[in-house]
Coordinates of C-alpha atoms in Angstrom, one line a residue:
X1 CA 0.0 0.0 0.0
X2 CA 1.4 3.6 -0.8
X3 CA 1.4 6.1 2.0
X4 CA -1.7 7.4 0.6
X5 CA -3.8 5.1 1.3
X6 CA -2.4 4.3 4.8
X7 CA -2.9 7.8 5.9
X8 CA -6.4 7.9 4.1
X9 CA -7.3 4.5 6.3
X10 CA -5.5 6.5 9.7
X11 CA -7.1 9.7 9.5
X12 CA -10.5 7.8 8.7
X13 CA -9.8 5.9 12.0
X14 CA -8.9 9.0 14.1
X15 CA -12.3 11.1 12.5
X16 CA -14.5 7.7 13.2
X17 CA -13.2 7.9 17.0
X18 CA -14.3 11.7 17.0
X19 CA -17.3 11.6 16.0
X20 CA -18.0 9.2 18.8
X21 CA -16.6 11.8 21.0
X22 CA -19.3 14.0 19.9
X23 CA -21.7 11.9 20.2
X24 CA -20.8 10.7 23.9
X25 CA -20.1 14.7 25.1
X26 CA -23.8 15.9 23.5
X27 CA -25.9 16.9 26.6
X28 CA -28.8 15.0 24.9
X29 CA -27.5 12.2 23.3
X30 CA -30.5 10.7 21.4
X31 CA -30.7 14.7 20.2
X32 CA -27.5 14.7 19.1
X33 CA -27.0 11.3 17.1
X34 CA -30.1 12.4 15.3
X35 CA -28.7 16.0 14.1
X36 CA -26.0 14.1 13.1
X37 CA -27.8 12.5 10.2
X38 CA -28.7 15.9 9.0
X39 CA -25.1 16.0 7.5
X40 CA -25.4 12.6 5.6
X41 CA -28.7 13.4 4.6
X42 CA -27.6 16.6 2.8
X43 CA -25.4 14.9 1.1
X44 CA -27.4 12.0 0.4
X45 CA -30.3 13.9 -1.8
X46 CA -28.0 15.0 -4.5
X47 CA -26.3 11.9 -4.8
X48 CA -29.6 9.5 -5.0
X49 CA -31.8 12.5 -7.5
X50 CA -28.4 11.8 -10.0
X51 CA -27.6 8.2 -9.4
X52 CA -29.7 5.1 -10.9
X53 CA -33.0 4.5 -9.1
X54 CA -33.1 1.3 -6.9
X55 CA -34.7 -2.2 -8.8
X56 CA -38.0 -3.2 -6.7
X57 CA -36.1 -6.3 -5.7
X58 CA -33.6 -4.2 -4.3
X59 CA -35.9 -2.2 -1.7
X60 CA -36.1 -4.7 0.6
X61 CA -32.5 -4.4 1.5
X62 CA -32.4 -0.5 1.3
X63 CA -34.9 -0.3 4.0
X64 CA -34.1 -3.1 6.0
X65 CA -30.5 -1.4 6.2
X66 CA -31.7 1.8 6.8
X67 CA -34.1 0.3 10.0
X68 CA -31.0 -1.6 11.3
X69 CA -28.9 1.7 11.6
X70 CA -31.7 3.5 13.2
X71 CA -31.4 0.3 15.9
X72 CA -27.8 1.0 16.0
X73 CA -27.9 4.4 16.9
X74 CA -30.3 3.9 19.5
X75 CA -27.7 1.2 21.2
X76 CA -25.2 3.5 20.6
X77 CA -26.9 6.3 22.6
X78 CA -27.7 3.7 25.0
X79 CA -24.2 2.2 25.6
X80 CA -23.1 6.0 25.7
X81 CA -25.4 6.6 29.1
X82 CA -23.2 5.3 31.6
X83 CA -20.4 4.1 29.7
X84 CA -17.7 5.9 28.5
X85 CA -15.3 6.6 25.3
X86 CA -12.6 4.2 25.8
X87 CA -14.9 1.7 26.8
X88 CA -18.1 1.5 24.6
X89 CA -16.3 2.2 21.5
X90 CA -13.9 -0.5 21.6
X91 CA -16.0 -3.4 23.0
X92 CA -19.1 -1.6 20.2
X93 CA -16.3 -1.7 17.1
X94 CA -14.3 -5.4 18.5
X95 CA -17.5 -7.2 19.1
X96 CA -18.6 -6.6 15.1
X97 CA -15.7 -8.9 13.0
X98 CA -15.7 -11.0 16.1
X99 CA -19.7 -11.7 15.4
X100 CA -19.3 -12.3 12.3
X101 CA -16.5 -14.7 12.1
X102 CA -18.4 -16.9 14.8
X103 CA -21.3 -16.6 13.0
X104 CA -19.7 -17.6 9.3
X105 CA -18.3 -20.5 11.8
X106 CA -21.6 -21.7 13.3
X107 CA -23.9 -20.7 11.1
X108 CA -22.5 -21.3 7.6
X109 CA -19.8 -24.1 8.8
X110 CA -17.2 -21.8 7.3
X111 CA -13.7 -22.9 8.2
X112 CA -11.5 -20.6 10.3
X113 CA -8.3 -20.4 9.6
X114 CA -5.5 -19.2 12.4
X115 CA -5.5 -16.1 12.0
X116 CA -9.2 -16.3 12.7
X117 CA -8.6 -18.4 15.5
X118 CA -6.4 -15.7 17.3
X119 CA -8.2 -13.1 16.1
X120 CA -11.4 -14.9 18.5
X121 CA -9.3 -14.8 21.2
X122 CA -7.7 -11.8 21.6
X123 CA -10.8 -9.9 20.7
X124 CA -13.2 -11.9 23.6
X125 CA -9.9 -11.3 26.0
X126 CA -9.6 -7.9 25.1
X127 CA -13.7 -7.1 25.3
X128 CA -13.7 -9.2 29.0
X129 CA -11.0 -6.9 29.8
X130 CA -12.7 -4.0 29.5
X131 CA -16.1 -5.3 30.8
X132 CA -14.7 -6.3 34.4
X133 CA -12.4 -4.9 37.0
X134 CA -13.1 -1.5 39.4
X135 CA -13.3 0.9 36.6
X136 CA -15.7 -1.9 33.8
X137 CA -18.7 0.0 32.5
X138 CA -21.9 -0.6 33.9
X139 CA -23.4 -3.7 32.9
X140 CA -26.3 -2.5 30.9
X141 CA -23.3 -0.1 28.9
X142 CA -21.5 -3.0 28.1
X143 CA -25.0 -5.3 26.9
X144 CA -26.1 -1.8 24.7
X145 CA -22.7 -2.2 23.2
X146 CA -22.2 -5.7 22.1
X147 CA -26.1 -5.1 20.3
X148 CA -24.6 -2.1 18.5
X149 CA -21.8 -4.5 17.5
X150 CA -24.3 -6.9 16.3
X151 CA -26.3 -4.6 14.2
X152 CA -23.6 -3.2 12.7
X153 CA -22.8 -6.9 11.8
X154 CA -26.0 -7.1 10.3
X155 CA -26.3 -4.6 8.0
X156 CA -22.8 -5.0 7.1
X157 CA -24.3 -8.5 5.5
X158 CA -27.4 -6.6 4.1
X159 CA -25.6 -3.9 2.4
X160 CA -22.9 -6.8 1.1
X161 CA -25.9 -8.5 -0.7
X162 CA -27.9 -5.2 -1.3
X163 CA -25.1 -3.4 -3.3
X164 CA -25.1 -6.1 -5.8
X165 CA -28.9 -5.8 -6.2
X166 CA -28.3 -2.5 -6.8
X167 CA -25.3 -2.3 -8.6
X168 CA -24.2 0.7 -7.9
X169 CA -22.4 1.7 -4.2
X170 CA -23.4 5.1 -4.5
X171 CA -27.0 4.9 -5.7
X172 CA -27.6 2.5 -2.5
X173 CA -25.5 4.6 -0.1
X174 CA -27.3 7.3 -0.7
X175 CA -30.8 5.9 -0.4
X176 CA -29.7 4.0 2.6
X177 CA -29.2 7.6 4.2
X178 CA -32.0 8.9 2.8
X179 CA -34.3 6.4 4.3
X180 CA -32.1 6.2 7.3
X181 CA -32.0 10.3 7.8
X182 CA -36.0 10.2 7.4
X183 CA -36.5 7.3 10.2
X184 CA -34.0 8.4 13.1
X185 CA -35.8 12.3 13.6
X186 CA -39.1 10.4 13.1
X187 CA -38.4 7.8 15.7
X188 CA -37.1 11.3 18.1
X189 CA -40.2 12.5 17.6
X190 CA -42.2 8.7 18.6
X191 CA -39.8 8.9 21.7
X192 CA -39.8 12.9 22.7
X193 CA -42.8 14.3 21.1
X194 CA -41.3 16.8 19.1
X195 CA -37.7 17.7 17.4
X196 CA -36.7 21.3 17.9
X197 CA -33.4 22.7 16.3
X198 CA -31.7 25.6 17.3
X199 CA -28.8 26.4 14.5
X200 CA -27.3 28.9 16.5
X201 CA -26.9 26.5 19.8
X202 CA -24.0 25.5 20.5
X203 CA -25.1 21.5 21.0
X204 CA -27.1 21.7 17.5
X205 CA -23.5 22.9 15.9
X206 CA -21.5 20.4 17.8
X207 CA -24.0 17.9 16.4
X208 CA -23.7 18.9 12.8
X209 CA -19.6 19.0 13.1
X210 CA -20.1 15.0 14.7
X211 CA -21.6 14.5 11.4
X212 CA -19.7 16.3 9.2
X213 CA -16.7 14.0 10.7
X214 CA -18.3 11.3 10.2
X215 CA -19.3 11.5 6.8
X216 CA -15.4 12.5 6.4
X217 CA -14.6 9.3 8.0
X218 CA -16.8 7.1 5.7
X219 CA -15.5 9.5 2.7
X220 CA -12.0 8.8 3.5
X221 CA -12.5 4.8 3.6
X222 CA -14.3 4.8 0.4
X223 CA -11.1 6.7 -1.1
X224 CA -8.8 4.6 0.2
X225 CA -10.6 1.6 -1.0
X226 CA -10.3 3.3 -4.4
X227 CA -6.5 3.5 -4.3
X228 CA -5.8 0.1 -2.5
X229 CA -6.9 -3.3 -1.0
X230 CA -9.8 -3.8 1.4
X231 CA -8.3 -6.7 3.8
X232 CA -5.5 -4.4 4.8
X233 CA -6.9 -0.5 4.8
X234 CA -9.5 -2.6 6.7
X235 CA -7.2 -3.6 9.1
X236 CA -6.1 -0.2 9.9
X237 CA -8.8 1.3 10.2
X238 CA -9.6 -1.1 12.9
X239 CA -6.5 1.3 15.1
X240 CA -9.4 3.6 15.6
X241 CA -9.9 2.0 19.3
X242 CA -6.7 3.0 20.2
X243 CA -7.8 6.6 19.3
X244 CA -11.2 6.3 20.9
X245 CA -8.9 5.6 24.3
X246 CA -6.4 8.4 23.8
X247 CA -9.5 10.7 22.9
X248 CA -11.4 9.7 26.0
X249 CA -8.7 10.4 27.6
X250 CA -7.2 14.0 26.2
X251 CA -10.5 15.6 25.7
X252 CA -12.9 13.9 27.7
X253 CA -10.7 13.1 31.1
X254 CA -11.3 9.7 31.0
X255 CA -8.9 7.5 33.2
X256 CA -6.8 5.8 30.4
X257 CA -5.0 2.9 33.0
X258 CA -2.4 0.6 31.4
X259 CA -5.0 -2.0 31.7
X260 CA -7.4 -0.1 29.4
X261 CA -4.4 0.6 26.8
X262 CA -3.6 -2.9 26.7
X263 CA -7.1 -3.8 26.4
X264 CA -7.7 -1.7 23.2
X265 CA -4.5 -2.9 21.9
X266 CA -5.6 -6.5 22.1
X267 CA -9.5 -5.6 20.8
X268 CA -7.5 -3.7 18.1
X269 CA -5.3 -6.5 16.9
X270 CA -7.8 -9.0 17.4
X271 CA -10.2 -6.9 14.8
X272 CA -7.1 -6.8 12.7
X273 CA -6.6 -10.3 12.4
X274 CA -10.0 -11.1 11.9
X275 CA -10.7 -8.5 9.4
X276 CA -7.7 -9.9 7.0
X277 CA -9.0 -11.6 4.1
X278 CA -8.1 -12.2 0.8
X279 CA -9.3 -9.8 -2.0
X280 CA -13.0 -10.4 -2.9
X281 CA -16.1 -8.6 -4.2
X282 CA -18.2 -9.8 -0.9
X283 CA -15.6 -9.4 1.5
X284 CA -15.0 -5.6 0.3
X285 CA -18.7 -4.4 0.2
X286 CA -18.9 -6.1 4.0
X287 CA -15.7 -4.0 5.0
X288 CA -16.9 -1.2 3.2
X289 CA -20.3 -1.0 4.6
X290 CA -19.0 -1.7 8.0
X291 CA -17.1 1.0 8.1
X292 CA -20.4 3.6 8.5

């Protein structure tokens, strides 16, 4: 890989982290997770009025993507409540390959191969890690997580086979936000009553810089997908636990112990070896849809 495409993956890890950061800071968090998707879906209308529209057969998966990312941000906020940066984040982004592989192995009878095997482990270590001890998360923070985790998993597999009922990345993207930008303010409004926005706030503007970051993040995997292979920039973009932890930590004043470090570190190699593959169609659409 050139050095490109390894800062592309980097700097996409570092954004991802931040806009976590944002999103675990917001005074309302469930607020700001759904200003958030104001950013994608302002981007999202131009690209879907100029790209191919959807086949019927392809609807199904468009929605059913867009509902499962809803769910995820709901866990999200939920894992946020009582749980913070350098905790949620790493057990919320380890728990997704590690889901997956497990899955491909009992569900599919898919053979795992070493790598895999260690990846398991050092993942489940590093997640146990970080859900015991003095300083764990509570309980319910930790369970919120591992269901993000398991959504994004999801819809990682959805948008792998929805793309190619699409065939075009973009034109599903952007209906995915669409739909996705049209349900999460709808279900505010089912929870709170009503969705007020205040542009000149101060949260409302932290909300919409969250978003812009991670729409940035997304943007910079996509590039660096462009320019290189999907098993590595994958791999790297896995680091971003590391950041989430330094972040908490910088910004936030989280207690960053060398027992959380190392923790991270394992979660974040873990994710790395399970996230190698080899070069295929499938197994870059599932990286690249994972990476939202």
């Amino acid at each position: 890989m050139s050095v490109t495409v390894i800062g592309l993956a980097l700097l996409a890890a570092i954004l991802h982290a931040s806009w976590n950061a944002f999103l675990r800071t917001g005074a309302d968090r469930l607020r700001t997770v759904t200003v958030m998707s104001f950013s994608s879906t302002v981007v999202a209308i131009p690209l879907a009025i100029s790209s191919a529209f959807p086949a019927p057969h392809a609807w199904p998966y468009v929605v059913l993507s867009a509902c499962l990312q809803v769910g995820y941000s709901m866990f999200l906020v939920a894992a946020y409540r009582n749980g913070e940066l350098g905790q949620v984040y790493p057990i919320v982004r380890g728990s997704v390959p590690l889901l997956v592989t497990l899955g491909g192995f009992f569900l599919a009878n898919q053979h795992l191969a070493m790598p895999q095997v260690l990846g398991v482990a050092l993942v489940a270590g590093g997640i146990m890690s970080l859900a015991s001890g003095k300083a764990r998360a509570a309980t319910t923070s930790i369970l919120h997580a591992l269901a993000a985790g398991a959504i994004i998993a999801a819809y990682a597999t959805v948008d792998a086979i929805g793309v190619r009922q699409v065939g075009s990345a973009t034109a599903y993207t952007a209906w995915v936000l669409l739909i996705y930008g049209a349900l999460l303010p709808a279900a505010f409004i089912a929870f709170r009553g009503r969705l007020v926005v205040d542009l000149r706030s101060a949260e409302t503007l932290k909300a919409l810089g969250g978003g812009v970051f991670a729409l940035l993040a997304y943007g910079l995997v996509v590039a660096a997908f462009a320019l290189g292979p999907a098993g590595p920039i994958t791999a790297i973009r896995e680091t971003s636990v590391i950041f989430a932890a330094l972040i908490g930590w910088l910004f936030l004043g989280e207690v960053l112990t060398p027992r959380r470090i190392a923790a991270c570190a394992i979660v974040a190699l873990g994710a790395i070896c399970l996230g190698y593959q080899p070069e295929t169609p499938a197994g870059r659409e599932a990286a690249y849809s994972a990476a939202w």
